[in-house]
Amino acid sequence: NLADMHVMPNGELFVSGAYANPGITFYSVNKAPVTLQALHYESEAYLAKFSAQGDLLWANSVRTINPQIPNSNTIDYGGQITADAFGNVYFSVIGGGYSFDAKAVITASDGSVYTAGIGSFILTSFDPNGLYRWAAGTVYGQFNNLAAVAQNACGNIYIAGIYSWGSPISNNTSDF
């Protein structure tokens, strides 16, 4: 499904959403199709960037897992997108990681995989080339929902949503 779109002043387009098994395929005007594979039957979040000419520049996935359960996966949804003047993108994910030990698994455009100790809702950032910058979020919150992401002229990022209970918002940098 498609959750959000963000058009840059140069015409580049970011899109976000969710996909399930077997995966999602992105088609380009001048390049071969690219498929993100879903690892399980639950949904995973995606963020993709297209050029002004309609070519896929990169596609990333974010999913949450419970590390205490081998091959676990939860229902994750891609959310809101905003980007700064430098082309860095900020992407919200509603994760299904209701366990205190839930981990966000982030696969960047270069194939690198990052794990962060967050999972209920996630705000992650990628550079203009789709490379992972950072992630922040919460764990162990049943009804957390990151509904909006915005920024002001100074580049400060603001989030809005529902935070019912759980741990404080954290970037858990020791888990990166």
Coordinates of N, CA, C and O in Angstrom, one line a residue, residues 2 4-17 24-36 46-60 81 87 89 127-130:
L2 N 0.3 2.3 -0.4 CA 1.0 3.6 -0.4 C 0.5 4.4 0.8 O -0.7 4.6 1.0
D4 N 2.4 7.6 2.0 CA 2.8 9.0 1.8 C 3.7 9.2 0.6 O 4.3 8.3 0.1
M5 N 3.7 10.4 0.1 CA 4.6 10.8 -1.0 C 5.1 12.2 -0.6 O 4.4 13.0 0.1
H6 N 6.3 12.5 -1.0 CA 7.0 13.8 -0.8 C 7.8 14.1 -2.0 O 8.6 13.4 -2.4
V7 N 7.5 15.3 -2.6 CA 8.1 15.7 -3.8 C 9.2 16.8 -3.4 O 8.8 17.8 -2.8
M8 N 10.4 16.6 -3.9 CA 11.5 17.6 -3.6 C 11.4 18.7 -4.7 O 10.8 18.5 -5.7
P9 N 12.0 19.9 -4.4 CA 12.0 21.0 -5.4 C 12.6 20.6 -6.7 O 12.2 21.1 -7.7
N10 N 13.5 19.6 -6.7 CA 14.1 19.2 -8.0 C 13.3 18.2 -8.7 O 13.7 17.7 -9.8
G11 N 12.1 17.8 -8.2 CA 11.3 16.8 -8.9 C 11.4 15.4 -8.4 O 10.7 14.5 -8.8
E12 N 12.4 15.1 -7.6 CA 12.6 13.8 -7.0 C 11.4 13.5 -6.1 O 10.9 14.3 -5.5
L13 N 11.0 12.2 -6.1 CA 9.9 11.8 -5.3 C 10.2 10.7 -4.3 O 10.9 9.7 -4.7
F14 N 9.8 10.8 -3.1 CA 9.8 9.8 -2.1 C 8.5 9.2 -1.9 O 7.5 9.9 -1.9
V15 N 8.4 7.9 -1.8 CA 7.1 7.2 -1.5 C 7.3 6.2 -0.4 O 8.4 5.7 -0.2
S16 N 6.3 6.0 0.5 CA 6.4 5.1 1.6 C 5.1 4.3 1.6 O 4.1 4.6 1.1
G17 N 5.2 3.1 2.3 CA 4.1 2.3 2.5 C 4.5 1.0 3.1 O 5.5 0.9 3.8
I24 N 7.6 -6.5 -2.9 CA 7.1 -5.4 -3.8 C 8.1 -5.1 -4.8 O 9.3 -5.2 -4.6
T25 N 7.6 -4.9 -6.0 CA 8.5 -4.6 -7.2 C 8.3 -3.1 -7.6 O 7.2 -2.7 -7.8
F26 N 9.4 -2.4 -7.7 CA 9.4 -1.0 -8.2 C 9.9 -1.0 -9.6 O 10.9 -1.6 -10.0
Y27 N 9.1 -0.4 -10.5 CA 9.4 -0.3 -11.9 C 9.9 1.1 -12.2 O 9.4 2.1 -11.6
S28 N 10.9 1.2 -13.1 CA 11.5 2.5 -13.5 C 11.3 2.7 -15.0 O 11.0 1.7 -15.7
V29 N 11.4 3.9 -15.4 CA 11.3 4.3 -16.8 C 12.5 3.7 -17.6 O 12.4 3.1 -18.6
N30 N 13.7 3.9 -17.0 CA 14.9 3.5 -17.8 C 15.8 2.5 -17.1 O 16.9 2.3 -17.5
K31 N 15.3 1.9 -16.0 CA 16.1 0.9 -15.3 C 15.4 -0.4 -15.1 O 14.1 -0.4 -15.2
A32 N 16.1 -1.4 -14.8 CA 15.4 -2.7 -14.5 C 14.6 -2.7 -13.2 O 15.0 -1.9 -12.3
P33 N 13.6 -3.4 -13.1 CA 12.8 -3.5 -11.9 C 13.6 -3.9 -10.7 O 14.5 -4.7 -10.8
V34 N 13.2 -3.4 -9.5 CA 13.9 -3.8 -8.2 C 12.8 -4.3 -7.3 O 11.8 -3.7 -7.1
T35 N 13.1 -5.5 -6.7 CA 12.1 -6.1 -5.8 C 12.7 -6.2 -4.4 O 13.8 -6.6 -4.2
L36 N 11.9 -5.7 -3.4 CA 12.2 -5.9 -2.0 C 11.4 -7.2 -1.6 O 10.2 -7.3 -1.7
Y46 N 8.3 0.2 3.7 CA 9.3 0.6 2.6 C 9.4 2.1 2.5 O 8.4 2.8 2.8
L47 N 10.5 2.6 2.0 CA 10.7 3.9 1.6 C 11.5 3.9 0.3 O 12.6 3.2 0.2
A48 N 11.0 4.5 -0.8 CA 11.7 4.5 -2.1 C 11.8 5.9 -2.6 O 11.0 6.8 -2.3
K49 N 12.9 6.1 -3.4 CA 13.1 7.4 -4.0 C 13.2 7.3 -5.5 O 14.0 6.4 -6.0
F50 N 12.5 8.1 -6.2 CA 12.5 8.1 -7.7 C 13.1 9.5 -8.2 O 12.9 10.5 -7.6
S51 N 13.8 9.4 -9.3 CA 14.3 10.6 -10.0 C 13.1 11.4 -10.6 O 12.0 10.8 -10.7
A52 N 13.3 12.6 -11.0 CA 12.3 13.4 -11.7 C 11.9 12.8 -13.0 O 10.8 13.0 -13.5
Q53 N 12.8 11.9 -13.5 CA 12.5 11.2 -14.8 C 11.7 9.9 -14.6 O 11.4 9.2 -15.5
G54 N 11.5 9.5 -13.3 CA 10.7 8.3 -13.0 C 11.6 7.1 -12.8 O 11.0 6.0 -12.7
D55 N 12.9 7.2 -12.7 CA 13.7 6.0 -12.4 C 13.9 5.8 -10.9 O 14.1 6.8 -10.1
L56 N 13.8 4.6 -10.4 CA 14.0 4.3 -9.0 C 15.5 4.5 -8.7 O 16.4 4.0 -9.4
L57 N 15.8 5.4 -7.7 CA 17.1 5.7 -7.3 C 17.5 4.7 -6.2 O 18.7 4.3 -6.1
W58 N 16.6 4.4 -5.2 CA 16.9 3.4 -4.2 C 15.6 3.1 -3.5 O 14.6 3.8 -3.6
A59 N 15.6 1.9 -2.8 CA 14.5 1.5 -2.0 C 15.0 0.8 -0.7 O 15.9 0.0 -0.8
N60 N 14.5 1.2 0.4 CA 14.9 0.6 1.7 C 13.7 0.0 2.4 O 12.5 0.3 2.2
I81 N 6.6 11.1 5.5 CA 7.9 11.4 5.0 C 8.1 12.9 5.0 O 7.1 13.7 4.7
G87 N 18.5 17.1 1.2 CA 18.1 15.8 0.6 C 18.0 14.7 1.6 O 17.7 13.6 1.2
V89 N 16.2 12.4 4.2 CA 14.8 12.1 4.3 C 14.6 11.5 5.7 O 15.4 10.8 6.3
D127 N 20.3 9.4 4.1 CA 20.9 10.5 3.3 C 20.3 10.5 1.9 O 19.5 9.6 1.5
P128 N 20.7 11.4 1.0 CA 20.2 11.5 -0.3 C 20.4 10.2 -1.2 O 19.7 10.0 -2.1
N129 N 21.4 9.4 -0.8 CA 21.7 8.2 -1.5 C 21.1 7.0 -0.9 O 21.3 5.9 -1.3
G130 N 20.2 7.2 0.1 CA 19.5 6.0 0.7 C 20.3 5.3 1.8 O 19.9 4.3 2.2

